[in-house]
Amino acid sequence: MELIIGSHVSFTASTQLLGSVEEALSYNANTFMFYTGSTQSIQRSNINDELTYKAYELMVKNNINNNNVIVHAPYIINLANKSDENKYNFYINFFSQELDRCKQLGMNKIVLHPGSATTCTKEEAIQNIANALNIVFTKTENTVVLLEFMAGKGNEVGTSIDELKSIIDLINNKDRIGVCLDTCHMNDSYVDISHFDEFLDEFDSKIGIDKIKCVHINDSMNERGSHKDRHANIGYGTIGFDNLINVVYNDRLKGIPFILETPYVNRNSKDAWAPYKYEIESIRNKKFIDFIQ
Ligand code: FE
Ligand code: FE
Ligand code: ZN
């Protein structure tokens, strides 16, 4: 089975999915992840079906299967707090619209940060998130929501196997819920990535390995358990190249998409550039490439 690997790419108002596919191809990726607009805001432009059609022509020509393409929900959606009903309902409706946009784009998986419990306990947050998703699932069709494993920054929910399990247990339609692992987040939460198989054993016994539908493959700038969430380039962080290679090539995760969310090189300057072509090549060849001089 061929390795499915790509990175997050941009999706702009003018080129939309066609631009995303072109960017992914420039990295020699065979999948990609995108936000349907800004990561931080709820501004969304209308989807241009003609651009979508052209994007699919290009995907088919290059063997990119839409089942491997991932959408990411904007960060601002927070389904954890119910103290402000208007806000809670707004997020439910906005997330439902995002799922409709996925459907219009032919995409069937969307990654969601479960939420941050700012005005309630984690136990209440878990109830609120599951309740919100149950409503979203009655308002929409098909799209599967992948809860991301979080680093545990602030009051984030979904920072352990047990927390993710508590949410999933409360979901009525289990076919529409899955998990997206993130190696940086796992490391920053508590997981020792050098013992990844032990993590998978526990995940399998509590949730089931078939629920893992995507992995964000990032190194981390911080030590295990730091609860920081700062991504590093592959082989340039505390997890290290070999440990990340062992995640990507783990037999139990065969066939699922691996997505890089690593930082641009020189990211705070006008010379910032995306390293994904090199990172993808290094992962495919299992050989570290030192692209940062
Ligand atoms: Fe994420
Ligand atoms: Fe991530
Ligand atoms: Zn992160």
Coordinates of C-alpha atoms and ligand atoms in Angstrom, one line a residue:
M1 CA 0.0 0.0 0.0
E2 CA 1.3 3.4 -1.0
L3 CA 2.1 5.9 1.8
I4 CA -0.5 8.7 1.9
I5 CA 1.3 11.9 2.8
G6 CA 0.8 15.6 2.4
S7 CA 0.7 18.9 4.2
H8 CA -1.8 21.6 5.0
V9 CA -2.1 23.9 2.0
S10 CA -3.9 27.2 1.5
F11 CA -7.4 27.7 0.1
T12 CA -7.9 31.2 -1.2
A13 CA -11.1 32.9 -2.3
S14 CA -9.8 33.3 -5.9
T15 CA -8.4 29.8 -6.6
Q16 CA -10.1 27.7 -4.0
L17 CA -9.7 23.9 -4.2
L18 CA -7.8 24.2 -7.5
G19 CA -5.1 26.2 -5.8
S20 CA -5.0 23.8 -2.9
V21 CA -4.4 20.8 -5.3
E22 CA -1.8 22.7 -7.3
E23 CA 0.1 23.6 -4.1
A24 CA -0.1 19.9 -2.9
L25 CA 1.3 18.7 -6.2
S26 CA 4.2 21.2 -6.0
Y27 CA 5.3 19.3 -2.8
N28 CA 4.9 15.9 -4.5
A29 CA 2.2 15.1 -2.1
N30 CA -0.6 12.6 -2.7
T31 CA -3.0 14.2 -0.3
F32 CA -3.5 17.5 1.6
M33 CA -5.4 19.3 4.2
F34 CA -7.0 22.7 4.0
Y35 CA -9.3 25.2 5.8
T36 CA -12.3 26.4 3.7
G37 CA -11.2 30.0 4.5
S38 CA -9.4 31.8 7.3
T39 CA -8.2 29.6 10.2
Q40 CA -9.1 32.3 12.7
S41 CA -12.3 33.9 11.4
I42 CA -15.7 32.9 10.2
Q43 CA -15.5 34.8 6.9
R44 CA -16.3 32.4 4.1
S45 CA -16.6 33.0 0.4
N46 CA -19.0 31.1 -1.8
I47 CA -17.7 27.9 -3.3
N48 CA -17.1 28.1 -7.0
D49 CA -18.2 24.7 -8.4
E50 CA -16.3 25.3 -11.7
L51 CA -13.0 25.6 -9.7
T52 CA -13.9 22.5 -7.7
Y53 CA -14.5 20.6 -11.0
K54 CA -11.1 21.6 -12.3
A55 CA -9.5 20.6 -9.0
Y56 CA -11.0 17.1 -9.3
E57 CA -9.8 16.8 -12.8
L58 CA -6.3 17.5 -11.6
M59 CA -6.7 15.2 -8.6
V60 CA -7.8 12.3 -10.7
K61 CA -5.0 12.9 -13.2
N62 CA -2.5 12.7 -10.3
N63 CA -4.0 9.9 -8.3
I64 CA -5.2 12.1 -5.3
N65 CA -8.2 10.3 -3.8
N66 CA -10.7 12.7 -2.2
N67 CA -11.2 10.2 0.6
N68 CA -7.7 11.0 1.8
V69 CA -8.1 14.7 1.7
I70 CA -8.8 16.4 5.0
V71 CA -10.6 19.6 5.9
H72 CA -9.8 21.4 9.1
A73 CA -12.4 23.5 11.0
P74 CA -11.5 27.0 12.0
Y75 CA -9.9 27.4 15.5
I76 CA -12.5 29.8 16.7
I77 CA -15.3 27.1 16.9
N78 CA -15.6 26.2 20.6
L79 CA -18.3 23.7 21.5
A80 CA -17.1 23.2 25.1
N81 CA -19.0 26.0 26.8
K82 CA -22.8 26.4 27.1
S83 CA -22.9 29.4 29.5
D84 CA -23.7 31.7 26.6
E85 CA -26.4 29.8 24.7
N86 CA -26.3 32.2 21.8
K87 CA -22.7 31.7 21.3
Y88 CA -23.0 27.9 21.7
N89 CA -25.8 27.8 19.1
F90 CA -23.8 30.0 16.8
Y91 CA -20.9 27.6 16.8
I92 CA -23.2 24.7 16.2
N93 CA -24.7 26.4 13.2
F94 CA -21.4 27.6 11.9
F95 CA -19.9 24.2 12.2
S96 CA -22.9 22.6 10.5
Q97 CA -22.4 25.1 7.6
E98 CA -18.7 24.0 7.4
L99 CA -19.9 20.4 7.0
D100 CA -22.2 21.5 4.2
R101 CA -19.2 23.2 2.6
C102 CA -17.2 19.9 2.9
K103 CA -20.1 18.1 1.2
Q104 CA -20.2 20.7 -1.6
L105 CA -16.5 20.2 -2.1
G106 CA -16.8 16.4 -2.1
M107 CA -14.8 16.0 1.1
N108 CA -15.9 13.6 3.8
K109 CA -13.6 14.2 6.7
I110 CA -13.2 17.4 8.9
V111 CA -10.8 17.8 11.8
L112 CA -12.1 19.6 14.8
H113 CA -10.4 20.9 18.0
P114 CA -12.9 19.6 20.6
G115 CA -12.9 22.9 22.5
S116 CA -11.6 24.8 25.5
A117 CA -13.5 24.6 28.8
T118 CA -13.3 28.3 29.8
T119 CA -16.6 28.7 31.8
C120 CA -17.3 25.1 32.9
T121 CA -15.6 22.0 34.2
K122 CA -14.0 19.5 31.8
E123 CA -16.8 17.0 32.6
E124 CA -19.4 19.5 31.6
A125 CA -17.4 20.5 28.5
I126 CA -17.4 16.9 27.4
Q127 CA -21.2 16.8 27.7
N128 CA -21.5 20.1 25.8
I129 CA -19.2 19.0 23.0
A130 CA -21.0 15.7 22.5
N131 CA -24.4 17.3 22.7
A132 CA -23.3 19.9 20.1
L133 CA -22.0 17.2 17.7
N134 CA -25.2 15.2 18.1
I135 CA -27.1 18.3 16.9
V136 CA -24.7 18.9 14.1
F137 CA -25.1 15.3 12.9
T138 CA -28.9 15.7 12.7
K139 CA -28.5 18.9 10.6
T140 CA -26.0 17.5 8.1
E141 CA -25.1 14.4 6.1
N142 CA -22.2 12.1 5.7
T143 CA -19.2 14.1 6.7
V144 CA -17.1 12.4 9.5
V145 CA -15.8 14.6 12.3
L146 CA -12.3 13.8 13.5
L147 CA -11.7 15.0 17.0
E148 CA -8.0 16.1 17.3
F149 CA -5.8 14.9 20.2
M150 CA -4.9 18.2 21.8
A151 CA -1.7 19.4 23.6
G152 CA -3.4 20.5 26.8
K153 CA -2.7 24.2 26.4
G154 CA -5.0 26.2 28.8
N155 CA -8.3 24.4 29.2
E156 CA -8.2 22.3 26.1
V157 CA -10.4 19.2 26.0
G158 CA -9.4 16.0 24.2
T159 CA -5.9 15.9 25.6
S160 CA -5.9 12.2 26.4
I161 CA -7.3 8.9 25.2
D162 CA -9.8 8.9 28.1
E163 CA -11.1 12.4 27.3
L164 CA -11.6 11.6 23.6
K165 CA -13.3 8.3 24.6
S166 CA -15.7 10.2 27.0
I167 CA -16.8 12.4 24.1
I168 CA -17.1 9.5 21.6
D169 CA -19.2 7.4 24.1
L170 CA -21.8 10.2 24.1
I171 CA -22.1 10.4 20.3
N172 CA -25.3 8.8 18.9
N173 CA -24.1 8.2 15.4
K174 CA -20.7 6.6 15.8
D175 CA -20.2 6.2 12.1
R176 CA -19.7 10.0 11.9
I177 CA -17.0 10.3 14.6
G178 CA -13.3 9.6 14.5
V179 CA -10.0 10.8 15.8
C180 CA -7.1 12.8 14.3
L181 CA -3.8 12.2 16.2
D182 CA -1.1 14.9 16.2
T183 CA 2.4 13.8 17.3
C184 CA 3.3 17.3 18.6
H185 CA 0.1 17.5 20.6
M186 CA 0.5 14.0 22.0
N187 CA 4.1 14.7 23.0
D188 CA 3.2 18.0 24.6
S189 CA 0.3 16.4 26.4
Y190 CA 2.0 13.4 27.9
V191 CA 2.6 10.6 25.3
D192 CA 6.1 9.1 24.8
I193 CA 6.2 8.9 21.0
S194 CA 9.3 6.6 21.3
H195 CA 6.8 4.0 22.7
F196 CA 4.1 4.6 20.1
D197 CA 2.9 1.0 20.1
E198 CA 2.1 1.1 23.8
F199 CA -0.1 4.2 23.0
L200 CA -1.8 2.4 20.2
D201 CA -2.5 -0.7 22.4
E202 CA -4.2 1.6 24.9
F203 CA -6.1 3.5 22.2
D204 CA -7.2 0.2 20.6
S205 CA -8.5 -1.2 23.9
K206 CA -10.4 2.0 24.9
I207 CA -11.6 3.5 21.5
G208 CA -10.6 1.1 18.7
I209 CA -7.7 1.8 16.3
D210 CA -10.2 1.9 13.3
K211 CA -11.3 5.3 14.7
I212 CA -7.9 6.9 13.8
K213 CA -8.6 8.4 10.4
C214 CA -5.7 10.9 10.1
V215 CA -2.4 11.7 11.8
H216 CA -0.8 15.2 11.9
I217 CA 2.9 14.5 11.7
N218 CA 4.8 17.3 13.5
D219 CA 7.9 17.5 15.6
S220 CA 7.7 19.5 18.8
M221 CA 9.7 22.5 20.0
N222 CA 9.1 21.5 23.6
E223 CA 9.6 18.7 26.1
R224 CA 7.1 16.0 26.6
G225 CA 4.3 17.1 29.0
S226 CA 5.0 20.8 28.4
H227 CA 1.4 21.5 27.3
K228 CA 2.8 24.1 24.9
D229 CA 1.7 23.2 21.3
R230 CA 4.5 24.6 19.2
H231 CA 5.2 22.6 16.1
A232 CA 8.7 22.0 14.8
N233 CA 10.0 20.7 11.5
I234 CA 10.5 16.9 11.1
G235 CA 13.8 16.0 12.8
Y236 CA 14.3 19.4 14.3
G237 CA 12.4 18.9 17.5
T238 CA 12.3 16.9 20.7
I239 CA 10.5 13.9 19.2
G240 CA 13.1 13.4 16.5
F241 CA 13.2 12.0 13.0
D242 CA 13.4 8.3 13.8
N243 CA 10.4 8.3 16.2
L244 CA 8.3 10.1 13.7
I245 CA 9.3 7.7 10.9
N246 CA 8.2 4.9 13.2
V247 CA 4.7 6.5 13.5
V248 CA 4.3 7.0 9.8
Y249 CA 5.4 3.4 9.0
N250 CA 3.5 1.7 11.8
D251 CA 1.7 -1.3 10.3
R252 CA -1.4 -0.6 12.4
L253 CA -1.9 2.8 10.7
K254 CA -1.5 1.6 7.1
G255 CA -3.5 3.5 4.5
I256 CA -4.5 6.5 6.5
P257 CA -3.4 10.1 5.6
F258 CA -0.4 11.7 7.3
I259 CA -0.5 15.5 7.2
L260 CA 2.4 17.9 8.0
E261 CA 1.6 21.0 9.9
T262 CA 5.2 22.0 10.4
P263 CA 6.3 25.7 10.3
Y264 CA 7.6 27.5 7.3
V265 CA 11.4 28.1 7.3
N266 CA 12.2 31.8 8.2
R267 CA 8.5 32.1 9.0
N268 CA 8.6 35.6 10.4
S269 CA 10.4 37.1 7.5
K270 CA 9.5 38.0 4.0
D271 CA 11.7 35.1 2.8
A272 CA 9.5 32.5 4.5
W273 CA 9.2 29.3 2.5
A274 CA 7.3 26.0 2.9
P275 CA 9.6 23.0 3.5
Y276 CA 7.0 20.3 2.7
K277 CA 8.6 19.1 -0.5
Y278 CA 11.7 18.2 1.5
E279 CA 9.9 16.8 4.5
I280 CA 7.8 14.6 2.3
E281 CA 10.9 13.4 0.4
S282 CA 12.7 12.7 3.7
I283 CA 9.7 10.7 5.0
R284 CA 9.3 8.7 1.8
N285 CA 13.0 7.8 1.8
K286 CA 13.2 7.5 5.6
K287 CA 16.3 9.7 5.4
F288 CA 16.6 13.0 7.1
I289 CA 17.2 16.0 4.9
D290 CA 18.8 19.0 6.6
F291 CA 17.1 21.8 4.7
I292 CA 17.5 24.6 7.3
Q293 CA 20.9 26.3 7.0
Ligands
FE1 FE -5.6 21.1 14.5
FE2 FE -2.8 19.3 14.3
ZN3 ZN -0.9 22.2 17.2

